[in-house]
mmCIF file of C-alpha atoms in Angstrom:
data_model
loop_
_atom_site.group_PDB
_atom_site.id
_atom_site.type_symbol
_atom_site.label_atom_id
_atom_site.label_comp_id
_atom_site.label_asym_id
_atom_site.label_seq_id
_atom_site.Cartn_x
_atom_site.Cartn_y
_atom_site.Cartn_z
ATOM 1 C CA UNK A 1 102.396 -24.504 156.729
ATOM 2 C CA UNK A 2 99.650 -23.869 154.171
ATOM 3 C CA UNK A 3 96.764 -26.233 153.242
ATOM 4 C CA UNK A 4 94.820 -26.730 150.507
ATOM 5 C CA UNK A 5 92.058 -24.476 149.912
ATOM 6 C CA UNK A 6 89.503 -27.419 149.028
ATOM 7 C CA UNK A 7 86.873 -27.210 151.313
ATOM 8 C CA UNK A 8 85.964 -30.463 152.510
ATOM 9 C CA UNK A 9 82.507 -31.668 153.905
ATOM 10 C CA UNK A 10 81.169 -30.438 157.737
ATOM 11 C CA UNK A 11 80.717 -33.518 159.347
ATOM 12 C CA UNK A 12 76.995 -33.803 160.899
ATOM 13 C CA UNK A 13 74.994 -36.281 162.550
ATOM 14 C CA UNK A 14 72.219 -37.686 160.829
ATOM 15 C CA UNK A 15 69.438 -39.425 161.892
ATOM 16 C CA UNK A 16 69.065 -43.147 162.288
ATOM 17 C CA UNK A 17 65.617 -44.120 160.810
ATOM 18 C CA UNK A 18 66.591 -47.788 161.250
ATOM 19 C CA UNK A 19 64.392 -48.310 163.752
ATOM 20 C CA UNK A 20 61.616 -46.932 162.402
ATOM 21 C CA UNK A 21 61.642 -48.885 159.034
ATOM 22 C CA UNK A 22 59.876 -51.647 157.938
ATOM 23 C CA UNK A 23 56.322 -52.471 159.410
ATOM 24 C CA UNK A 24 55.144 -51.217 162.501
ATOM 25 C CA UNK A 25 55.084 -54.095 165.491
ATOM 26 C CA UNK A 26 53.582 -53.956 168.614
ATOM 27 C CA UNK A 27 57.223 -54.781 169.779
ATOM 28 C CA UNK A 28 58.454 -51.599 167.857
ATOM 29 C CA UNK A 29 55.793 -49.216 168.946
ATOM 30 C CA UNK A 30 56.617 -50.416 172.903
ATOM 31 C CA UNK A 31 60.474 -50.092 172.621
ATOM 32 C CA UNK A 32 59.756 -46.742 171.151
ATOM 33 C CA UNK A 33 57.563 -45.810 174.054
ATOM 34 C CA UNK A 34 60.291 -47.107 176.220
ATOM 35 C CA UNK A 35 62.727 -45.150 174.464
ATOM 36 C CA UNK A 36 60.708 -41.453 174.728
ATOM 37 C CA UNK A 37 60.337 -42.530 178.893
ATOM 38 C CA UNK A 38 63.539 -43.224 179.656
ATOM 39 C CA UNK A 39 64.390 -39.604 177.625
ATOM 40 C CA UNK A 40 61.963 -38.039 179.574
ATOM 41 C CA UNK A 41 63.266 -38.645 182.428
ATOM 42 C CA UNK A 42 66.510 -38.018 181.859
ATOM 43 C CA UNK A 43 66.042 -34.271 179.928
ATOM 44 C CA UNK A 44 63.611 -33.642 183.668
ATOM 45 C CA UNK A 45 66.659 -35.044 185.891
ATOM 46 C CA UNK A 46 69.351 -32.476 183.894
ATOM 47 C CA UNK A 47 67.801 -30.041 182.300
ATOM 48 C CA UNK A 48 70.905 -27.425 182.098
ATOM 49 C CA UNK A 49 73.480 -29.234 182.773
ATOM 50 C CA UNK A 50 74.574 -33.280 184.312
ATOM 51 C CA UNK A 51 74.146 -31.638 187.435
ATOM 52 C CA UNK A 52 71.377 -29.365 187.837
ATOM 53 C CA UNK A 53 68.040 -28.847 188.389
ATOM 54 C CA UNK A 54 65.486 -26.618 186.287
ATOM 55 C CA UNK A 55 64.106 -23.717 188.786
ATOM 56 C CA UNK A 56 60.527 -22.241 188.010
ATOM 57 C CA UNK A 57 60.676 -20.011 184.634
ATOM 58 C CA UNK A 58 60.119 -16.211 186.570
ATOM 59 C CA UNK A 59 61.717 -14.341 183.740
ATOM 60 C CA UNK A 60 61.781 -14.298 179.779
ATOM 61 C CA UNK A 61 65.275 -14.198 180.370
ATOM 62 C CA UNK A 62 66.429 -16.226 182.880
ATOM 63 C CA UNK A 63 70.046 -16.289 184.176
ATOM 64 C CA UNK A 64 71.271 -20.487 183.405
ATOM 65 C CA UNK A 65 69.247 -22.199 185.911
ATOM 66 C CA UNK A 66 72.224 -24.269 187.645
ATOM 67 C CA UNK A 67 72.072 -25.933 190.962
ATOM 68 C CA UNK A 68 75.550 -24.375 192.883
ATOM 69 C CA UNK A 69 77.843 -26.743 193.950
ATOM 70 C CA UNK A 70 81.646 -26.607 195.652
ATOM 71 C CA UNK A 71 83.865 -27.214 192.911
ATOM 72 C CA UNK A 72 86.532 -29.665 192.403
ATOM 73 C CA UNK A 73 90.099 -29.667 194.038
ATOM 74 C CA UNK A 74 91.927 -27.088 192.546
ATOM 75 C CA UNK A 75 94.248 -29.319 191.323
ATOM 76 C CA UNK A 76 92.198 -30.613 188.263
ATOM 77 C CA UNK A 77 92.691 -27.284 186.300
ATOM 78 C CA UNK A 78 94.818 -25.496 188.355
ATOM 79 C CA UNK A 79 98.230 -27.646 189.126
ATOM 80 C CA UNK A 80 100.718 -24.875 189.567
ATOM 81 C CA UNK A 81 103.507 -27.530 188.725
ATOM 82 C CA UNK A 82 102.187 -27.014 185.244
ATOM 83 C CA UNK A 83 103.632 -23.977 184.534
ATOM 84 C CA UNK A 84 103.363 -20.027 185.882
ATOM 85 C CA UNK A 85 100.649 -18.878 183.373
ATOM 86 C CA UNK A 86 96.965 -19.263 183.797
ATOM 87 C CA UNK A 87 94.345 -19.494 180.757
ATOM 88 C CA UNK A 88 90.617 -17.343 181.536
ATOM 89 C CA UNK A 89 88.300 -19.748 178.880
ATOM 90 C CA UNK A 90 85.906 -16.776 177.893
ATOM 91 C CA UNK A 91 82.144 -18.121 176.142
ATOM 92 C CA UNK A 92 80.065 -15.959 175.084
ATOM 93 C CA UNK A 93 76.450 -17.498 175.490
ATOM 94 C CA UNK A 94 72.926 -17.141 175.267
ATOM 95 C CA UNK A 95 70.497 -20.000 175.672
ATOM 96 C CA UNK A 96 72.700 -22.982 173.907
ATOM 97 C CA UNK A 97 72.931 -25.157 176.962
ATOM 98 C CA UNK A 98 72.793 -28.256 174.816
ATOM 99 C CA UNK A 99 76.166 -26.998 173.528
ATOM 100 C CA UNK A 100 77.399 -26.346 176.771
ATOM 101 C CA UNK A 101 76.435 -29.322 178.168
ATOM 102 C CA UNK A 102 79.205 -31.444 175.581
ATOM 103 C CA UNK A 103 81.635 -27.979 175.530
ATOM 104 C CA UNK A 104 82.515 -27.668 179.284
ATOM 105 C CA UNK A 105 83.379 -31.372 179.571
ATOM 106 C CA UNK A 106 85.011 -31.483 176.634
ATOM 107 C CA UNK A 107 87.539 -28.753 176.975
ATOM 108 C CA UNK A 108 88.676 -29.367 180.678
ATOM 109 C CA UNK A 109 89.396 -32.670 179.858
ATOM 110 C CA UNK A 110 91.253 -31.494 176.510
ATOM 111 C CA UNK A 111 93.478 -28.594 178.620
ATOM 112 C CA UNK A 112 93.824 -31.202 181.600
ATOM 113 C CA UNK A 113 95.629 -33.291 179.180
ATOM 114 C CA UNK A 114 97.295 -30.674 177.830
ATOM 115 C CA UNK A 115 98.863 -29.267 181.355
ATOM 116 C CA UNK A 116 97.383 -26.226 181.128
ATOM 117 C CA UNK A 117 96.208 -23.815 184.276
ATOM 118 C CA UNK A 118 92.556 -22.805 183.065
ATOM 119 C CA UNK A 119 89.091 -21.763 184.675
ATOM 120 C CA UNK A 120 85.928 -21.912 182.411
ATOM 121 C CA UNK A 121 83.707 -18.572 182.386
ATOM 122 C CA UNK A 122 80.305 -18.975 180.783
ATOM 123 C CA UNK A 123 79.537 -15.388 179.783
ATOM 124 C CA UNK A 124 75.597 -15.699 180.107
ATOM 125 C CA UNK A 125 73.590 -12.915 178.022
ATOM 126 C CA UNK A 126 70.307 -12.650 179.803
ATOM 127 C CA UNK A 127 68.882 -9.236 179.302
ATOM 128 C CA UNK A 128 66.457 -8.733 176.037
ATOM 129 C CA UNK A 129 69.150 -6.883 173.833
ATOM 130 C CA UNK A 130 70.266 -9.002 170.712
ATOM 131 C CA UNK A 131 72.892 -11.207 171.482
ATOM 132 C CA UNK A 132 76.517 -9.342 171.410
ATOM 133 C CA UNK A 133 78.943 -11.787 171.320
ATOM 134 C CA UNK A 134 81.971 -8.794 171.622
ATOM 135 C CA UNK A 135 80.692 -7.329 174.916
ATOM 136 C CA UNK A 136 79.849 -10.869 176.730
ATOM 137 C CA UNK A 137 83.698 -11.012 175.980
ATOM 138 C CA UNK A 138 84.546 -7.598 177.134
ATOM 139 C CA UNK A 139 82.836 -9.151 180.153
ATOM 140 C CA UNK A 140 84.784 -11.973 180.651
ATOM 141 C CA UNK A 141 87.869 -10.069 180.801
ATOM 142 C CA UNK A 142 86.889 -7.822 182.970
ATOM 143 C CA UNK A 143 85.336 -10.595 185.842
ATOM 144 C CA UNK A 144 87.935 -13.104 184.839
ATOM 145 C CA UNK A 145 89.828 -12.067 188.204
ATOM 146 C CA UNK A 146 93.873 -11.739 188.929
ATOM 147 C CA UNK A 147 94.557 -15.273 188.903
ATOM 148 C CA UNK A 148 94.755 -15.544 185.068
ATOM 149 C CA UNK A 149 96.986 -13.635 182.752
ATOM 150 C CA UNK A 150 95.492 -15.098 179.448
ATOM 151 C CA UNK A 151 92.440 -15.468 177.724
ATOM 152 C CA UNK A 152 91.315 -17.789 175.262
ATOM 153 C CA UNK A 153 87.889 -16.329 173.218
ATOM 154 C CA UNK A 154 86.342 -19.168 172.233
ATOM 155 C CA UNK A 155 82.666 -20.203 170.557
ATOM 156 C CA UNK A 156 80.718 -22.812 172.799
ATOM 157 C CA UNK A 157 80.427 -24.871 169.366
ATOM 158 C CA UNK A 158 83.525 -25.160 167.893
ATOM 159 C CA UNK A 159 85.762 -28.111 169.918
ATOM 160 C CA UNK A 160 89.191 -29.007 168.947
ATOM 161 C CA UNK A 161 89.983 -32.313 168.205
ATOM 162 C CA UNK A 162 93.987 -32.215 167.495
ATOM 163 C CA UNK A 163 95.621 -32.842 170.370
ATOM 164 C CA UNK A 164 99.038 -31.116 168.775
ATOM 165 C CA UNK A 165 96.718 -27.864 169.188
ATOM 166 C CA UNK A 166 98.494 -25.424 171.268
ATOM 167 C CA UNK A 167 96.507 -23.663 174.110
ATOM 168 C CA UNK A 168 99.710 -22.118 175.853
ATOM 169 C CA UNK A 169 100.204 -18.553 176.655
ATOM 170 C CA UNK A 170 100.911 -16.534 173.735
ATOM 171 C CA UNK A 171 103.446 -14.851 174.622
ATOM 172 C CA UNK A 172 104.885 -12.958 171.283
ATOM 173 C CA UNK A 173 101.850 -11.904 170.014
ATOM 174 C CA UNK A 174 97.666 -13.245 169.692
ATOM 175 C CA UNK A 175 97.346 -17.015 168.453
ATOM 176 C CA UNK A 176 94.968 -17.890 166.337
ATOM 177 C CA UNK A 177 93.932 -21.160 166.955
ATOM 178 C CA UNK A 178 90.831 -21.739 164.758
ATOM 179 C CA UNK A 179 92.947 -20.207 161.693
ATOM 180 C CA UNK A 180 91.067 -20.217 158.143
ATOM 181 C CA UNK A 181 93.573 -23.386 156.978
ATOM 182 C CA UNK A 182 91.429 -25.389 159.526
ATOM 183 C CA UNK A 183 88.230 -24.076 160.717
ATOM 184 C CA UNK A 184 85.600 -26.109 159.166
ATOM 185 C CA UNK A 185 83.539 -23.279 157.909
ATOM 186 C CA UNK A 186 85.449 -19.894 157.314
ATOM 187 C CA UNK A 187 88.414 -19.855 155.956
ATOM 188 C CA UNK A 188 89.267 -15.649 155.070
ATOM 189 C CA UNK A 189 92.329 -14.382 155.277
ATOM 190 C CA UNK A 190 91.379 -12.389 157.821
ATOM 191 C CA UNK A 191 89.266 -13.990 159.717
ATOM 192 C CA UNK A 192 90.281 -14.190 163.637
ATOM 193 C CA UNK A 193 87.135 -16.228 165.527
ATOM 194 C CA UNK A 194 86.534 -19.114 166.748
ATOM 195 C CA UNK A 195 89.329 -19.613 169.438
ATOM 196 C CA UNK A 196 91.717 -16.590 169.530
ATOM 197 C CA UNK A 197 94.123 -16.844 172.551
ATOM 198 C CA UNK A 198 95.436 -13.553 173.530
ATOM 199 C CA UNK A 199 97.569 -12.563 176.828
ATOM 200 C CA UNK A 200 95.506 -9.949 178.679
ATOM 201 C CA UNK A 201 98.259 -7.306 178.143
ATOM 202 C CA UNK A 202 97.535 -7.473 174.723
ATOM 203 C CA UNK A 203 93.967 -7.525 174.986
ATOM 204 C CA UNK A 204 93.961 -4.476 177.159
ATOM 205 C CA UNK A 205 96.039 -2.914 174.599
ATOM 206 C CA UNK A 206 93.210 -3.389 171.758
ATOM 207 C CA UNK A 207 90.869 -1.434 174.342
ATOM 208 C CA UNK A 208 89.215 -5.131 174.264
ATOM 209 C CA UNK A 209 86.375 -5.828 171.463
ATOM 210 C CA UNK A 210 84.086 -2.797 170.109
ATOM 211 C CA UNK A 211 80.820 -3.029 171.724
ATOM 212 C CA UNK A 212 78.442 -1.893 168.445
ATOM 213 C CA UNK A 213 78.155 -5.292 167.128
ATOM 214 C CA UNK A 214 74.285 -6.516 168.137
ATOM 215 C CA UNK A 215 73.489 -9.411 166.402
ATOM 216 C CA UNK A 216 75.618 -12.208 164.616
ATOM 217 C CA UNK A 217 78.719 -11.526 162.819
ATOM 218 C CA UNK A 218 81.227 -8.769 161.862
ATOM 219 C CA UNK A 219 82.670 -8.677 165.579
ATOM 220 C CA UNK A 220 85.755 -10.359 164.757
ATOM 221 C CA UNK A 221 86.584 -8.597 161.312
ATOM 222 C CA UNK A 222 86.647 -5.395 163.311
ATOM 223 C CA UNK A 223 88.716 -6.937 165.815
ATOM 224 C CA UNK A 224 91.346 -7.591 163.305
ATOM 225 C CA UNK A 225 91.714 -4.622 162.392
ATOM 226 C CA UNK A 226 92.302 -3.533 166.088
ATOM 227 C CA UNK A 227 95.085 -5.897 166.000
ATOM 228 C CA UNK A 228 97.123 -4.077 163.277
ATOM 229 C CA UNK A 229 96.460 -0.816 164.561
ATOM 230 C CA UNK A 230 97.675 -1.865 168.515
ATOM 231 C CA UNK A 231 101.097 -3.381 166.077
ATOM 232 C CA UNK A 232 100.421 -6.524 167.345
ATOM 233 C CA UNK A 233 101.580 -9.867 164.831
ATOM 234 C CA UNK A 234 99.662 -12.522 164.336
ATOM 235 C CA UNK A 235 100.089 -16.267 165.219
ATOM 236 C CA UNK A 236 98.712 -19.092 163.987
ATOM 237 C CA UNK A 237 99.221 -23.349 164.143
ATOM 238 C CA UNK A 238 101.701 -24.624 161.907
ATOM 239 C CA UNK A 239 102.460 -28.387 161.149
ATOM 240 C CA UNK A 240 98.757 -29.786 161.895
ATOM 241 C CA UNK A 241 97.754 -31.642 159.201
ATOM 242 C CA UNK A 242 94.000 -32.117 160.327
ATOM 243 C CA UNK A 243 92.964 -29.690 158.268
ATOM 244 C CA UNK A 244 89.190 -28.989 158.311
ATOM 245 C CA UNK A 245 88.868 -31.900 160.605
ATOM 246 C CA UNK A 246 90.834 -30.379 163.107
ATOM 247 C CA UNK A 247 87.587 -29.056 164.856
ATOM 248 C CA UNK A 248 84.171 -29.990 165.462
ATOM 249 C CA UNK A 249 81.573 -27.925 164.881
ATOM 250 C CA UNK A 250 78.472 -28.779 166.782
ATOM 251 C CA UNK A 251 76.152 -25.975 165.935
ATOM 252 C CA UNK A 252 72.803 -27.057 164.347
ATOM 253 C CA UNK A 253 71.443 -24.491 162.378
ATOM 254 C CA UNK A 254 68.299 -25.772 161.710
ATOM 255 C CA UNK A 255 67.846 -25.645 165.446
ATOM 256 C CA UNK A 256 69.733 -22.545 166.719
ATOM 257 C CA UNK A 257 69.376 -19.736 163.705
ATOM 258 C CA UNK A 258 71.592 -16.965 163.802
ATOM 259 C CA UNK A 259 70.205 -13.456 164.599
ATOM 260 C CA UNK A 260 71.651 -11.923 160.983
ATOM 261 C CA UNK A 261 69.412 -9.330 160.715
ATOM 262 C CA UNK A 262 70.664 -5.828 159.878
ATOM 263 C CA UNK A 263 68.094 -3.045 161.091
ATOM 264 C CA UNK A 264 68.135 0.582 160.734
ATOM 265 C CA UNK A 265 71.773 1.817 159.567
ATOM 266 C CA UNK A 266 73.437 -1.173 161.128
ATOM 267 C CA UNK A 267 74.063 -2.600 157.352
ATOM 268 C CA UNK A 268 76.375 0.438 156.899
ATOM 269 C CA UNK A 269 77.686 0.994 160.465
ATOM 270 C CA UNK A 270 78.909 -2.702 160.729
ATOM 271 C CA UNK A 271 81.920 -1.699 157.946
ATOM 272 C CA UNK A 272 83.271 0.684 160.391
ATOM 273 C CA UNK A 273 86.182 1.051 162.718
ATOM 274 C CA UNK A 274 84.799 2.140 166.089
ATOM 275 C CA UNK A 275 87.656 3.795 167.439
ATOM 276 C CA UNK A 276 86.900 4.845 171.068
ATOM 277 C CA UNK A 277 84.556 2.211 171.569
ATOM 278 C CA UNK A 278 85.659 -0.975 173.910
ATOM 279 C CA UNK A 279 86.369 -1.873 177.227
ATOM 280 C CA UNK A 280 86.283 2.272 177.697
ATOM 281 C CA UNK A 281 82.756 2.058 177.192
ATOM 282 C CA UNK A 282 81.393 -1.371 178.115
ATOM 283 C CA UNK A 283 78.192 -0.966 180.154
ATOM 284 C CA UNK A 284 77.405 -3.804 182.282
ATOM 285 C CA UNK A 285 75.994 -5.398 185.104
ATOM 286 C CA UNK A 286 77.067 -8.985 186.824
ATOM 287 C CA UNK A 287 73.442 -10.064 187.797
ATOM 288 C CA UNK A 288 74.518 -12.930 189.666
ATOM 289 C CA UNK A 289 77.512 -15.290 189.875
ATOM 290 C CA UNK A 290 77.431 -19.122 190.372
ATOM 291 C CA UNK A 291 80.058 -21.736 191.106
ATOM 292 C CA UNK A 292 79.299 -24.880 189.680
ATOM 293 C CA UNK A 293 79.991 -27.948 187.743
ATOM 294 C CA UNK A 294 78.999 -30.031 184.103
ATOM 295 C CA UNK A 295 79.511 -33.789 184.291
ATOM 296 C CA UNK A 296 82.387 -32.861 187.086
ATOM 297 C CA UNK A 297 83.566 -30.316 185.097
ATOM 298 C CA UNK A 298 83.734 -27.022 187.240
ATOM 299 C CA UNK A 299 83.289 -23.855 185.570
ATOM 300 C CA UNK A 300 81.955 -19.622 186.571
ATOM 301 C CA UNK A 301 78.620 -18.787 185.779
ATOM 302 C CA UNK A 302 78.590 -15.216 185.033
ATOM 303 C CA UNK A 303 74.922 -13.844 184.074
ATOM 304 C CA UNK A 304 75.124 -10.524 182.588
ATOM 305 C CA UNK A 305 72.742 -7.530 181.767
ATOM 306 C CA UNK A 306 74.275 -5.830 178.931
ATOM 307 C CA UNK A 307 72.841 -1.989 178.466
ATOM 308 C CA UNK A 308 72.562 -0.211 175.681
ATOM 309 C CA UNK A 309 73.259 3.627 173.771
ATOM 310 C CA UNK A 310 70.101 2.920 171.931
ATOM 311 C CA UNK A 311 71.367 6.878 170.568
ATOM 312 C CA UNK A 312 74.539 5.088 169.134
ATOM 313 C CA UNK A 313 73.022 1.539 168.516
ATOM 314 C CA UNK A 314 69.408 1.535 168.327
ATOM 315 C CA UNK A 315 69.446 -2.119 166.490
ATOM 316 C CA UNK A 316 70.374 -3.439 169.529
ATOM 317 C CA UNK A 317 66.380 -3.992 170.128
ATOM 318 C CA UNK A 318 65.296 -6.999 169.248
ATOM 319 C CA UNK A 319 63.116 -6.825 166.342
#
């Protein structure tokens, strides 16, 4: 079914300066003092997530400081009444635990409803290469275990809010589901990010994500075209009529800015097919592995020292 290409308006959350208007009380100026306690203490009680506790800072990269904790029955993700196939919920992430904090949540409840089989991995960057959102995915694939035979490759900002969304296993070939008619912000004819669900069959058969891509962007465009070339066909929703408000978009980019920098030859390299590159050579190592759970929520914890060809990539430095 095809939309209209009108781009409508990203809905954000503005301030309310209410409060603050008018002339300043003594009343005002004590509920506001109120106010910033009561914050206070909450940000010191859950500082990663609504169940955790902030260790000492050792490290300029720290793995997500997350108190462990037994997860839930198995049944509240993993009924196998609900069907044979199991989803692997890869995120890529780096430091955007206010994100994670609403995404976790948010999307077991959403694929609870939905009857579908899923475990959460939170792919956690925390070496000092730029952020490489293609390898943290490579990653997830590979540590996503035997006991799920799909993935879904999904952004930590973008949550669905269409019920009629369909997160089942994609069985003829990948499913888009963030397609250009109704991801808020991109809307290419080739685009493929946001949520791609792909069977792991299929993924292996793409030799998984090229691993050249340091820094925001141009992952996915690449990943298209490894798509065509493995001869697989491309799904994506029909009959949603949500349009650009099928998703929410939670990313503030006046708080989190995107690495976009292009150093050295990247500008030209980032056009390229890499044609060997992928889960072939992924270089990796699982620095630790936690158990635990966001506002009941249970989800894997995987922090992750990416290495680097600095030969073949040297902008993966940060600059």
């Amino acid at each position: 079914m095809m939309y209209s290409s009108r781009r409508k308006p990203v809905l954000y959350f503005k301030e309310d300066r209410r409060f603050l208007s008018g002339k300043c009380t003594v009343y005002k100026l004590f509920g506001l003092c109120m106010v910033l306690v009561v914050v206070s203490l909450i940000l010191l009680q859950f500082s990663c997530s609504g169940d955790i506790s902030t260790p000492q800072q050792q490290q300029q990269q720290q793995p997500c400081p997350v108190e462990t904790q037994a997860a839930p029955p198995a049944a509240a993700a993993d009924d196998p009444t609900w069907g044979p196939h199991k989803l692997a919920l890869i995120i890529p992430f780096r430091e955007r635990f206010e994100e994670l904090l609403v995404f976790v949540p948010f999307m077991h409840t959403f694929l609870n409803k939905k009857n579908i089989r899923h475990r959460i991995f939170v792919i956690n960057q925390v070496d000092h290469y730029r952020f490489n959102r293609a390898s943290l995915i490579n990653v997830g694939y590979m540590e996503s275990g035997n006991d799920t035979d799909y993935l879904a490759m999904h952004d930590v900002d973008l949550l669905p809010l269409n019920s009629a969304l369909d997160y089942g296993f994609p069985e003829e070939g990948p499913f888009h589901v963030a397609s250009p008619e109704l991801h808020p912000l991109y809307h290419y004819k080739t685009y493929v990010g946001g949520i791609l669900l792909l069977t792991k069959k299929h993924y292996n058969m793409c030799n998984g994500m090229s691993n050249r891509f340091w820094g925001w962007g141009r992952e996915d465009d690449e990943f298209y075209r490894r798509l065509r070339k493995a001869g697989l066909q491309l799904f994506r929703p029909s009959g949603i009529t949500t349009g650009y408000k099928t998703f929410r978009h939670i990313h503030d980019p006046a708080w989190r800015k995107r690495d976009q920098k292009r150093i050295a030859s990247q500008k030209q390299e980032q056009f390229k097919v890499d044609p060997e590159g992928g889960l072939t050579n992924l270089l990796y190592q699982v620095e630790s592995r936690q158990e635990v759970t966001i506002s009941g929520a249970p989800c894997t914890i995987v922090n992750t020292k990416l290495d680097c060809d600095q030969n073949r990539t040297p902008w993966c430095l940060m600059a």
